[in-house]
PDB file of C-alpha atoms in Angstrom:
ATOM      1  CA  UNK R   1     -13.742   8.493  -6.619  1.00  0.00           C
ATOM      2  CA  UNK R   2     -12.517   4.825  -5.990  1.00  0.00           C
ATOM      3  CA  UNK R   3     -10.333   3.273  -3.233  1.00  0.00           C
ATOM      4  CA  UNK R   4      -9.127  -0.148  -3.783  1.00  0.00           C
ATOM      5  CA  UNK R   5      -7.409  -2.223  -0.987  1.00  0.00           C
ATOM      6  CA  UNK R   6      -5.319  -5.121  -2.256  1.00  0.00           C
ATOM      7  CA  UNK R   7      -2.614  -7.116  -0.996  1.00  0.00           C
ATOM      8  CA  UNK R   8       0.375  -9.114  -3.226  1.00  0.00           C
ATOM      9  CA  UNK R   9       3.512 -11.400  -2.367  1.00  0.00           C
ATOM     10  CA  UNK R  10       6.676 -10.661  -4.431  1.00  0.00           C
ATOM     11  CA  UNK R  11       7.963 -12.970  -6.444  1.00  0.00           C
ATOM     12  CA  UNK R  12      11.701 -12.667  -4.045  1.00  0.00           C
ATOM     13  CA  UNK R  13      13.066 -11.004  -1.645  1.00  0.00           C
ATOM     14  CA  UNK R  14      13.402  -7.626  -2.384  1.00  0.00           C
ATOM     15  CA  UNK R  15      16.452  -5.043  -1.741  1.00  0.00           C
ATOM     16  CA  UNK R  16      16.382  -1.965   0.020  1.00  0.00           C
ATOM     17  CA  UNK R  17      16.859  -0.348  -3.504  1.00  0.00           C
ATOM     18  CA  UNK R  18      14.693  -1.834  -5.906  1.00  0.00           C
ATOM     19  CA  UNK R  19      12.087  -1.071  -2.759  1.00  0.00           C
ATOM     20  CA  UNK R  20      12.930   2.750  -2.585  1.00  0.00           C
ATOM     21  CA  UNK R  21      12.742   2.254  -6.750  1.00  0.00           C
ATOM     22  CA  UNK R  22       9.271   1.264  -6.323  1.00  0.00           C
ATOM     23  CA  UNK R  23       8.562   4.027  -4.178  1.00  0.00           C
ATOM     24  CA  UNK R  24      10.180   6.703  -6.169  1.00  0.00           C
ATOM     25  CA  UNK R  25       7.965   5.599  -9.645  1.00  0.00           C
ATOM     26  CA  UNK R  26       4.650   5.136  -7.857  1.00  0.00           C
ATOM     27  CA  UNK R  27       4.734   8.497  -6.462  1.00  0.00           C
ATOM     28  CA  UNK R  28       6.011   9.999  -9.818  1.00  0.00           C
ATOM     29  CA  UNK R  29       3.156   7.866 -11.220  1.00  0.00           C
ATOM     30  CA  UNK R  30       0.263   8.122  -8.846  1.00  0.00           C
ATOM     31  CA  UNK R  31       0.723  11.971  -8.897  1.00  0.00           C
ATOM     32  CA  UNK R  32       0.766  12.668 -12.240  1.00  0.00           C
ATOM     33  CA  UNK R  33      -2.876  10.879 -12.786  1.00  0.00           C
ATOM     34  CA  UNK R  34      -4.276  12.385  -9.321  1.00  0.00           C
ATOM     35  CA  UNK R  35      -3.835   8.834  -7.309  1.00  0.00           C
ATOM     36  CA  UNK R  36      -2.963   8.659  -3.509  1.00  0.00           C
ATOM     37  CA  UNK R  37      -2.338   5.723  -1.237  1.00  0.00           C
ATOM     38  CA  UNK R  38      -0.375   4.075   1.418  1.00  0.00           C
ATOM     39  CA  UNK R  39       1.835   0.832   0.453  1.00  0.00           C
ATOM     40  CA  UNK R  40       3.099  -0.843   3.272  1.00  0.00           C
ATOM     41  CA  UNK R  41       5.721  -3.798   3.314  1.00  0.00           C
ATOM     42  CA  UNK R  42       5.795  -6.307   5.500  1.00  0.00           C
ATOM     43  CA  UNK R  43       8.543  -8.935   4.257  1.00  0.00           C
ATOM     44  CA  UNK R  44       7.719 -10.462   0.514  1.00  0.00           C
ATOM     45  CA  UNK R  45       3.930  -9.183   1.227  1.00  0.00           C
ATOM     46  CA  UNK R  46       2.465  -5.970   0.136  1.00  0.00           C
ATOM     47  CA  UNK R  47      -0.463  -3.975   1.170  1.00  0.00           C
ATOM     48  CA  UNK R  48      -1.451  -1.017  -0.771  1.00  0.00           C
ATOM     49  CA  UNK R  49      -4.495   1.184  -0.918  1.00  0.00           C
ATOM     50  CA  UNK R  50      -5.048   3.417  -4.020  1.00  0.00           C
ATOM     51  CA  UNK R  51      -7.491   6.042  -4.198  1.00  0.00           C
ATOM     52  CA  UNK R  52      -8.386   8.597  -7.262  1.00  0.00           C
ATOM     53  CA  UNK R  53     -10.611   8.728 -10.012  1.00  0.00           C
ATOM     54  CA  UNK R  54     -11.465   5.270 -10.790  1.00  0.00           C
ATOM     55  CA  UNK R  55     -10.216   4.819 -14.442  1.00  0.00           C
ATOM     56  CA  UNK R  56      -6.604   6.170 -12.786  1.00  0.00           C
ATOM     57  CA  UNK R  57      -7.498   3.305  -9.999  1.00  0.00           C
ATOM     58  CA  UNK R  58      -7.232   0.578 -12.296  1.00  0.00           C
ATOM     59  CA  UNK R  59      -5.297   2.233 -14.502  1.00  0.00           C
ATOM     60  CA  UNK R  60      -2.394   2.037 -11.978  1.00  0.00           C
ATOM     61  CA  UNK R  61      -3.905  -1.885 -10.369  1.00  0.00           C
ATOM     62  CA  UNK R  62      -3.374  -3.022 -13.671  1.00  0.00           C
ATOM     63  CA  UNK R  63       0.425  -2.210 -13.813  1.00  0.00           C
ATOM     64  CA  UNK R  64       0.959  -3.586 -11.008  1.00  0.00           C
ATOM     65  CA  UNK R  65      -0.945  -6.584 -11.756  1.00  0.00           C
ATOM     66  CA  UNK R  66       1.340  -6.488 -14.976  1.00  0.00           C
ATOM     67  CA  UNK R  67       4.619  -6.274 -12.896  1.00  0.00           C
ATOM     68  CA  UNK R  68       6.320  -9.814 -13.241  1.00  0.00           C
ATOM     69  CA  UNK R  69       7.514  -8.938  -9.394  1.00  0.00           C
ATOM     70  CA  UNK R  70       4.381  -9.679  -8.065  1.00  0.00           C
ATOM     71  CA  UNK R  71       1.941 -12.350  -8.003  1.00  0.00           C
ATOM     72  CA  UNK R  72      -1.371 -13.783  -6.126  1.00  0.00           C
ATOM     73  CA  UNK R  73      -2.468 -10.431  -6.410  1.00  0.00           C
ATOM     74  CA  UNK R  74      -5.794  -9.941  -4.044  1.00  0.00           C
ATOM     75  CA  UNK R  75      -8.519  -7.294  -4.192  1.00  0.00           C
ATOM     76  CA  UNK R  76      -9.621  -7.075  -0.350  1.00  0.00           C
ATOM     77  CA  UNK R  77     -11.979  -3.758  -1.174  1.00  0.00           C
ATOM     78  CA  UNK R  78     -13.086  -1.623  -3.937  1.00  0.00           C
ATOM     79  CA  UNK R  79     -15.268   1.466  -2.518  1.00  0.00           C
ATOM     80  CA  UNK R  80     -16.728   4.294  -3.791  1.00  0.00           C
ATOM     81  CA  UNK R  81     -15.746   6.967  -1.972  1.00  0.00           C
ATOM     82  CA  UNK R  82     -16.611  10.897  -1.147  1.00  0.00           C
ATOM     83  CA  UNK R  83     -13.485  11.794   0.291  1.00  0.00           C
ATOM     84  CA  UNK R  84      -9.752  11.015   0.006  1.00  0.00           C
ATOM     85  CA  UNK R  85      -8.482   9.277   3.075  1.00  0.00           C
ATOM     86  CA  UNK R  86      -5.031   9.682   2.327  1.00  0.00           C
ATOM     87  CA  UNK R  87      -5.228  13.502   1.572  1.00  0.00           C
ATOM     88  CA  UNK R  88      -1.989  14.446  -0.471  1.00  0.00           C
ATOM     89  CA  UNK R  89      -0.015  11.346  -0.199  1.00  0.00           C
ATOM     90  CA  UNK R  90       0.932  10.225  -3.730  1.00  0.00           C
ATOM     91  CA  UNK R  91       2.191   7.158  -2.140  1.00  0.00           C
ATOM     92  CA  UNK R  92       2.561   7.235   1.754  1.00  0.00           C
ATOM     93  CA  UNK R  93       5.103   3.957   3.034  1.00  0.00           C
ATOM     94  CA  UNK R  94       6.265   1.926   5.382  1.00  0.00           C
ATOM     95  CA  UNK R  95       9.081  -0.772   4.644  1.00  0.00           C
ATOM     96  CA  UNK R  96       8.235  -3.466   7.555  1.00  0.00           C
ATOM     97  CA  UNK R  97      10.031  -6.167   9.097  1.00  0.00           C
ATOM     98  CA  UNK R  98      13.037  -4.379   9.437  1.00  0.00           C
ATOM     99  CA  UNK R  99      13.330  -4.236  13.288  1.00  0.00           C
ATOM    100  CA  UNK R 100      16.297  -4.555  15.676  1.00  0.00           C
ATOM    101  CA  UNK R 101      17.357  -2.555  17.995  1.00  0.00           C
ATOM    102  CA  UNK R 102      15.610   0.568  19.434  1.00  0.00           C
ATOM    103  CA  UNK R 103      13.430   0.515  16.070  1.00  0.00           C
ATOM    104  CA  UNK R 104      10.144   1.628  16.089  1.00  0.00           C
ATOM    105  CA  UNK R 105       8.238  -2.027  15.385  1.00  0.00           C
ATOM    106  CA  UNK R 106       6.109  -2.299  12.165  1.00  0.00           C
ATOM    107  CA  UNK R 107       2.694  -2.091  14.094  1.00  0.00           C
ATOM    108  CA  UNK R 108       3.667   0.665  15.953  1.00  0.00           C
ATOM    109  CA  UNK R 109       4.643   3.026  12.759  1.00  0.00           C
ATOM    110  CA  UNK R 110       1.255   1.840  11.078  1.00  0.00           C
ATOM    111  CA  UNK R 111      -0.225   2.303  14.079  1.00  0.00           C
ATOM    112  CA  UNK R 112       1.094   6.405  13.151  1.00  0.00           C
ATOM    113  CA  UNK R 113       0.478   6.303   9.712  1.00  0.00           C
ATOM    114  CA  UNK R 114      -3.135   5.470  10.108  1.00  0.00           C
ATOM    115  CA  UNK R 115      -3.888   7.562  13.080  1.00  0.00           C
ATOM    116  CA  UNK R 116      -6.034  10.322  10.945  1.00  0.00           C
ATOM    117  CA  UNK R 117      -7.998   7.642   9.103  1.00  0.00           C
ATOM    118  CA  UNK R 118     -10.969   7.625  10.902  1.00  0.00           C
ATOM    119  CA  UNK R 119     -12.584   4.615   8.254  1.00  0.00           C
ATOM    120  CA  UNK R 120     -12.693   2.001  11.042  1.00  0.00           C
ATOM    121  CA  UNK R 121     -12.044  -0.906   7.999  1.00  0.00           C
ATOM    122  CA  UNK R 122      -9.537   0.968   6.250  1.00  0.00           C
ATOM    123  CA  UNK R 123      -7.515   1.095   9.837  1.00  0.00           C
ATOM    124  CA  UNK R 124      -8.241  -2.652  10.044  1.00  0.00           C
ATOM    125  CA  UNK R 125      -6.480  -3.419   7.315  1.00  0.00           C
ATOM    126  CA  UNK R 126      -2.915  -1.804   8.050  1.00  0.00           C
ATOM    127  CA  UNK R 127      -3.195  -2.440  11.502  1.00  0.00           C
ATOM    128  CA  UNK R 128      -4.355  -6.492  11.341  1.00  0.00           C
ATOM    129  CA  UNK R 129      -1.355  -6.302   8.581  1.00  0.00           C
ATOM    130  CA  UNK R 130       0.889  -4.854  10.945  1.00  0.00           C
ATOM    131  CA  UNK R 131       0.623  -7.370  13.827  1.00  0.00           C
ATOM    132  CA  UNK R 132       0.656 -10.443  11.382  1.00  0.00           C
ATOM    133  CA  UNK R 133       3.887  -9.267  10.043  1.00  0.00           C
ATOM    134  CA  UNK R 134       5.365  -8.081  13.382  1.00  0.00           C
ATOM    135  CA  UNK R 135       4.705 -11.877  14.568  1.00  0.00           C
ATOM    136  CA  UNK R 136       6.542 -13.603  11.459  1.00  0.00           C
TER     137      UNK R 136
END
């Protein structure tokens, strides 16, 4: 079983719909070849873990490598794992950046999506995300 870590900038700004779009086809597609994952937005920047068998790893990196929405695509790790981290999810997600108001701030919702993750560098990625894009 693989994890891989990587991080992406869109190519624009996108809309509350064609995010939920994404959303609603990577779970559709990261279920139906055993992949799980949290993506996390954080204004035109992406992070996303993916974890499964590795051919369905880079099965799914490599369409979204394809997608003409994103570019300067970044592996930050590839691990061979034991264990799932993100148990059932087939695509856990938090759209960042959003804020205003009595809104729960960006770090403080990954701060709950990554509370069971007990991989100290896996935490360090979502969380250091978090607090760079709660600052912007």
């Amino acid at each position: 079983m693989q994890r891989l870590i990587y991080i992406s900038s869109t190519r624009s700004p996108l809309t509350t719909a064609e995010l939920d779009a994404i959303l609603i086809a990577s779970r559709r597609n990261n279920a139906a070849v055993g992949v799980t994952g949290l993506l996390v937005a954080g204004g035109r920047r992406f992070l996303q873990a993916l974890e499964g068998p590795e051919a369905a790893v880079e099965t799914v990196f490599n369409r979204i490598k394809a997608d003409p929405r994103h570019h300067a695509v970044v592996i930050l790790s590839r691990t061979t794992i034991d264990t799932p981290t993100f148990g059932q999810w087939a695509m856990g997600f938090n759209r960042g950046g959003t804020g205003g108001g009595d809104a729960i701030t960006l770090p403080e919702t990954v701060a709950t999506l990554v509370e069971p993750i007990t991989d100290p560098t896996v935490r360090g990625y979502f969380e250091g995300f978090a607090q760079v894009h709660a600052a912007a």
